[in-house]
Each structure stands twice: as structure tokens, then as C-alpha cells.
């Protein structure tokens, strides 16, 4: 399983997800604490954030371990936004290790990451094509097809997860997506945690040992917006 994290609230830099917290994504790349599948997240990483001058995010992703990118700490310090997403990857056996297989995937204003695995046959019918044969790229393409059909972020995630999870009962489908003003995430087979302060942090596992991290129940959809956080069953 990969690990992912997102922030919605007062503007912060990407370092707040990766480098600053004791158990941020940098540490989780080589020593995750709650990872159920895989021990290392060294097959790539990606980040996305929203610049004040545009609605489409800036996305930076690489197919190398996050700790080997010497340019990232500087970039992450100046990449500040009220909506951030970052992910580290542990490729599922048989999946290609390449940039196009690395989250976050993006389409228009949406960014999306996937923790888990799914049989490709369970998602192939949901999209015409994907940028990589990786299962996560197909899930992203399926969600983005629903974006283009006008579905809201949460509905698009829920439909794809329920369809894929029904077709492949062994699938693990924790998706995390944002659009610059809201976050949507699913819990289906792996952990997800929330932390509220001057905004909301959503992460596969807590980024630090502060009190207040809450585990999100299995088979739910989390919706976070400036109006608050809602959790509903899937
Ligand atoms: N199956 C996806 C991939 O290969 C996600 C892997 C994961 O969550 N570890 O990239």
C-alpha cells in the first residue's frame, strides 16, 4: 500500500505533509507505522498544490524514492496552498514503475491518489484509456471520466469504488482526491485518519503523535470542505 495525505484549510506549505511532521511522508517512505501491505514506499512520489493564480493544480511527480530528490525540500517549502495533496508509492507486484503510474493523477482541477490494488478487469469498463497500465491510473481515469460527465468529486469516487469493489471483492480502494476547495476520500481496505485544527488533515496514517487523530471507519466516504467534514457509509 502506498501512503497519501492532504490538507484543506489555512495556506500551508507541502513540507507540512512531508518533512516537518515527525512521521510525515518522508519518514513514512522508509518507516511507515501502520502499513498493512509492503514495508517501504520507494517506487515514486508525487505532490500537487493550487497556485493562487489558477484553478488547475501544479503537479510534480517522480518514479524515484522521495528521499533521493534533493530538490524537493526547497520546492516543498515554497509550494504553499490552502489545498495540498502528496503521495508516496509502493508499487503492486506486476505494476510498472514509471512517472505515469505515480500519483497524484490529475485532470482539470482534480488531483487523485490511490492506496491499494484492484484487478484491472474490475475497472477497465469504467474508462476508455489510462495514461499507464497501472491499476491506480485506471481508477483515476474512471474517476476523471465522471468529472467530465459533471459528477461531484465525492460521487465520482463513491461510484468508482463501489463498482470496482463489487467486481473485485479482494480490492483495496482507498482513494484521496481534491479539487482546490474540497477533499474527498474513501476508506475501503486500508487505514485513513483525520486531524482537525485550522483546517483538516487527511492521511493514511497519523503524521505525528499529537492528540486528536481520529481513525475513519471502513467502507466510508469522507467529504471535507470549508463548511466542515462529513463521513458517510459507502
Ligand atoms: N496498486 C497501486 C500501484 O501499484 C498502488 C500501490 C499501493 O497502494 N501500494 O501503484
CSV table of N, CA, C and O and ligand atoms in Angstrom, one decimal, residues 1-3 35 37-38 40-41 43 88-96 101-103 105 114-118 134-137 139 172 174 190, ligand 1:
chain,number,residue,atom,x,y,z
A,1,UNK,N,0.8,-1.2,0.0
A,1,UNK,CA,0.0,0.0,0.0
A,1,UNK,C,0.9,1.2,0.0
A,1,UNK,O,1.9,1.3,0.7
A,2,UNK,N,0.5,2.1,-0.7
A,2,UNK,CA,1.1,3.4,-0.7
A,2,UNK,C,0.6,4.2,0.5
A,2,UNK,O,-0.2,3.7,1.3
A,3,UNK,N,1.1,5.4,0.7
A,3,UNK,CA,0.6,6.3,1.7
A,3,UNK,C,0.3,7.6,1.1
A,3,UNK,O,1.0,8.0,0.1
A,35,UNK,N,1.4,0.5,8.1
A,35,UNK,CA,1.2,0.0,6.7
A,35,UNK,C,1.0,-1.6,6.8
A,35,UNK,O,1.7,-2.3,7.4
A,37,UNK,N,0.4,-3.6,4.0
A,37,UNK,CA,0.9,-4.3,2.8
A,37,UNK,C,2.2,-3.6,2.4
A,37,UNK,O,2.1,-2.4,2.0
A,38,UNK,N,3.3,-4.3,2.4
A,38,UNK,CA,4.5,-3.7,1.9
A,38,UNK,C,5.2,-2.9,3.1
A,38,UNK,O,4.5,-2.5,4.0
A,40,UNK,N,8.0,-0.6,2.5
A,40,UNK,CA,8.8,0.5,2.0
A,40,UNK,C,8.0,1.2,0.9
A,40,UNK,O,7.4,0.5,0.1
A,41,UNK,N,8.1,2.5,0.8
A,41,UNK,CA,7.4,3.2,-0.2
A,41,UNK,C,8.4,4.0,-1.0
A,41,UNK,O,8.6,5.2,-0.9
A,43,UNK,N,8.9,3.5,-4.6
A,43,UNK,CA,8.8,3.4,-6.0
A,43,UNK,C,8.3,4.7,-6.7
A,43,UNK,O,7.9,4.6,-7.8
A,88,UNK,N,3.2,8.8,-1.6
A,88,UNK,CA,4.4,8.0,-1.8
A,88,UNK,C,4.0,6.6,-2.3
A,88,UNK,O,2.9,6.1,-1.9
A,89,UNK,N,4.8,6.0,-3.1
A,89,UNK,CA,4.3,4.7,-3.8
A,89,UNK,C,5.1,3.5,-3.4
A,89,UNK,O,6.3,3.5,-3.4
A,90,UNK,N,4.4,2.4,-3.2
A,90,UNK,CA,5.0,1.1,-3.1
A,90,UNK,C,4.3,0.3,-4.2
A,90,UNK,O,3.1,-0.1,-4.0
A,91,UNK,N,4.9,0.1,-5.3
A,91,UNK,CA,4.2,-0.5,-6.5
A,91,UNK,C,3.7,-1.9,-6.2
A,91,UNK,O,4.4,-2.7,-5.6
A,92,UNK,N,2.5,-2.2,-6.6
A,92,UNK,CA,2.0,-3.5,-6.5
A,92,UNK,C,2.7,-4.4,-7.5
A,92,UNK,O,3.1,-4.0,-8.6
A,93,UNK,N,3.0,-5.7,-7.1
A,93,UNK,CA,3.7,-6.6,-8.0
A,93,UNK,C,3.0,-6.6,-9.4
A,93,UNK,O,1.8,-6.7,-9.5
A,94,UNK,N,3.8,-6.5,-10.4
A,94,UNK,CA,3.3,-6.5,-11.8
A,94,UNK,C,3.0,-5.2,-12.3
A,94,UNK,O,2.7,-5.0,-13.5
A,95,UNK,N,3.0,-4.1,-11.5
A,95,UNK,CA,2.7,-2.8,-12.0
A,95,UNK,C,4.0,-2.1,-12.4
A,95,UNK,O,5.0,-2.3,-11.8
A,96,UNK,N,3.9,-1.3,-13.4
A,96,UNK,CA,5.2,-0.6,-13.9
A,96,UNK,C,5.6,0.5,-12.9
A,96,UNK,O,4.8,1.1,-12.3
A,101,UNK,N,2.6,6.1,-13.8
A,101,UNK,CA,1.9,5.2,-12.8
A,101,UNK,C,1.9,5.8,-11.4
A,101,UNK,O,1.4,5.2,-10.5
A,102,UNK,N,2.4,7.0,-11.3
A,102,UNK,CA,2.6,7.6,-10.0
A,102,UNK,C,1.6,8.7,-9.6
A,102,UNK,O,1.4,9.6,-10.5
A,103,UNK,N,1.0,8.6,-8.5
A,103,UNK,CA,0.0,9.6,-8.0
A,103,UNK,C,0.8,10.9,-7.6
A,103,UNK,O,2.0,10.8,-7.2
A,105,UNK,N,-2.6,11.6,-9.9
A,105,UNK,CA,-3.1,11.8,-11.2
A,105,UNK,C,-3.9,13.1,-11.3
A,105,UNK,O,-4.4,13.5,-10.2
A,114,UNK,N,-4.2,6.8,-5.0
A,114,UNK,CA,-4.8,5.5,-4.6
A,114,UNK,C,-3.9,4.8,-3.7
A,114,UNK,O,-2.7,4.6,-4.1
A,115,UNK,N,-4.4,4.3,-2.6
A,115,UNK,CA,-3.7,3.3,-1.7
A,115,UNK,C,-4.4,2.0,-2.0
A,115,UNK,O,-5.6,1.9,-1.6
A,116,UNK,N,-3.7,1.0,-2.5
A,116,UNK,CA,-4.4,-0.3,-2.6
A,116,UNK,C,-4.1,-1.0,-3.9
A,116,UNK,O,-3.0,-0.8,-4.5
A,117,UNK,N,-4.9,-1.9,-4.2
A,117,UNK,CA,-4.8,-2.7,-5.5
A,117,UNK,C,-6.2,-3.1,-6.0
A,117,UNK,O,-7.1,-3.3,-5.2
A,118,UNK,N,-6.3,-3.3,-7.3
A,118,UNK,CA,-7.6,-3.8,-7.8
A,118,UNK,C,-7.3,-4.5,-9.1
A,118,UNK,O,-6.3,-4.1,-9.8
A,134,UNK,N,-1.0,0.8,-15.0
A,134,UNK,CA,-1.1,0.6,-13.5
A,134,UNK,C,-2.6,0.7,-13.1
A,134,UNK,O,-3.3,1.5,-13.6
A,135,UNK,N,-3.0,-0.2,-12.2
A,135,UNK,CA,-4.4,-0.2,-11.7
A,135,UNK,C,-4.8,1.2,-11.2
A,135,UNK,O,-6.0,1.6,-11.5
A,136,UNK,N,-3.9,1.9,-10.5
A,136,UNK,CA,-4.3,3.2,-10.0
A,136,UNK,C,-4.6,4.2,-11.1
A,136,UNK,O,-5.5,5.1,-11.0
A,137,UNK,N,-3.9,4.1,-12.2
A,137,UNK,CA,-4.1,5.0,-13.3
A,137,UNK,C,-5.5,4.8,-13.9
A,137,UNK,O,-6.2,5.7,-14.4
A,139,UNK,N,-8.1,3.5,-12.2
A,139,UNK,CA,-9.0,4.1,-11.3
A,139,UNK,C,-9.2,5.6,-11.5
A,139,UNK,O,-10.3,6.2,-11.5
A,172,UNK,N,-8.5,-3.3,-2.7
A,172,UNK,CA,-8.3,-2.3,-1.6
A,172,UNK,C,-8.4,-1.0,-2.3
A,172,UNK,O,-7.6,-0.7,-3.3
A,174,UNK,N,-8.6,2.7,-1.2
A,174,UNK,CA,-8.5,4.0,-0.5
A,174,UNK,C,-8.1,5.0,-1.5
A,174,UNK,O,-7.0,5.1,-2.0
A,190,UNK,N,-8.0,-0.2,3.8
A,190,UNK,CA,-6.8,0.3,4.4
A,190,UNK,C,-7.1,1.4,5.4
A,190,UNK,O,-8.3,1.8,5.5
B,1,LIG,N1,-1.6,-0.6,-7.0
B,1,LIG,C1,-1.0,0.7,-6.9
B,1,LIG,C2,0.3,0.8,-7.6
B,1,LIG,O1,0.9,-0.2,-8.0
B,1,LIG,C3,-1.0,1.3,-5.6
B,1,LIG,C4,0.0,0.6,-4.7
B,1,LIG,C5,-0.1,0.8,-3.3
B,1,LIG,O2,-1.1,1.3,-2.7
B,1,LIG,N2,0.9,0.3,-2.7
B,1,LIG,O3,0.9,1.8,-7.7
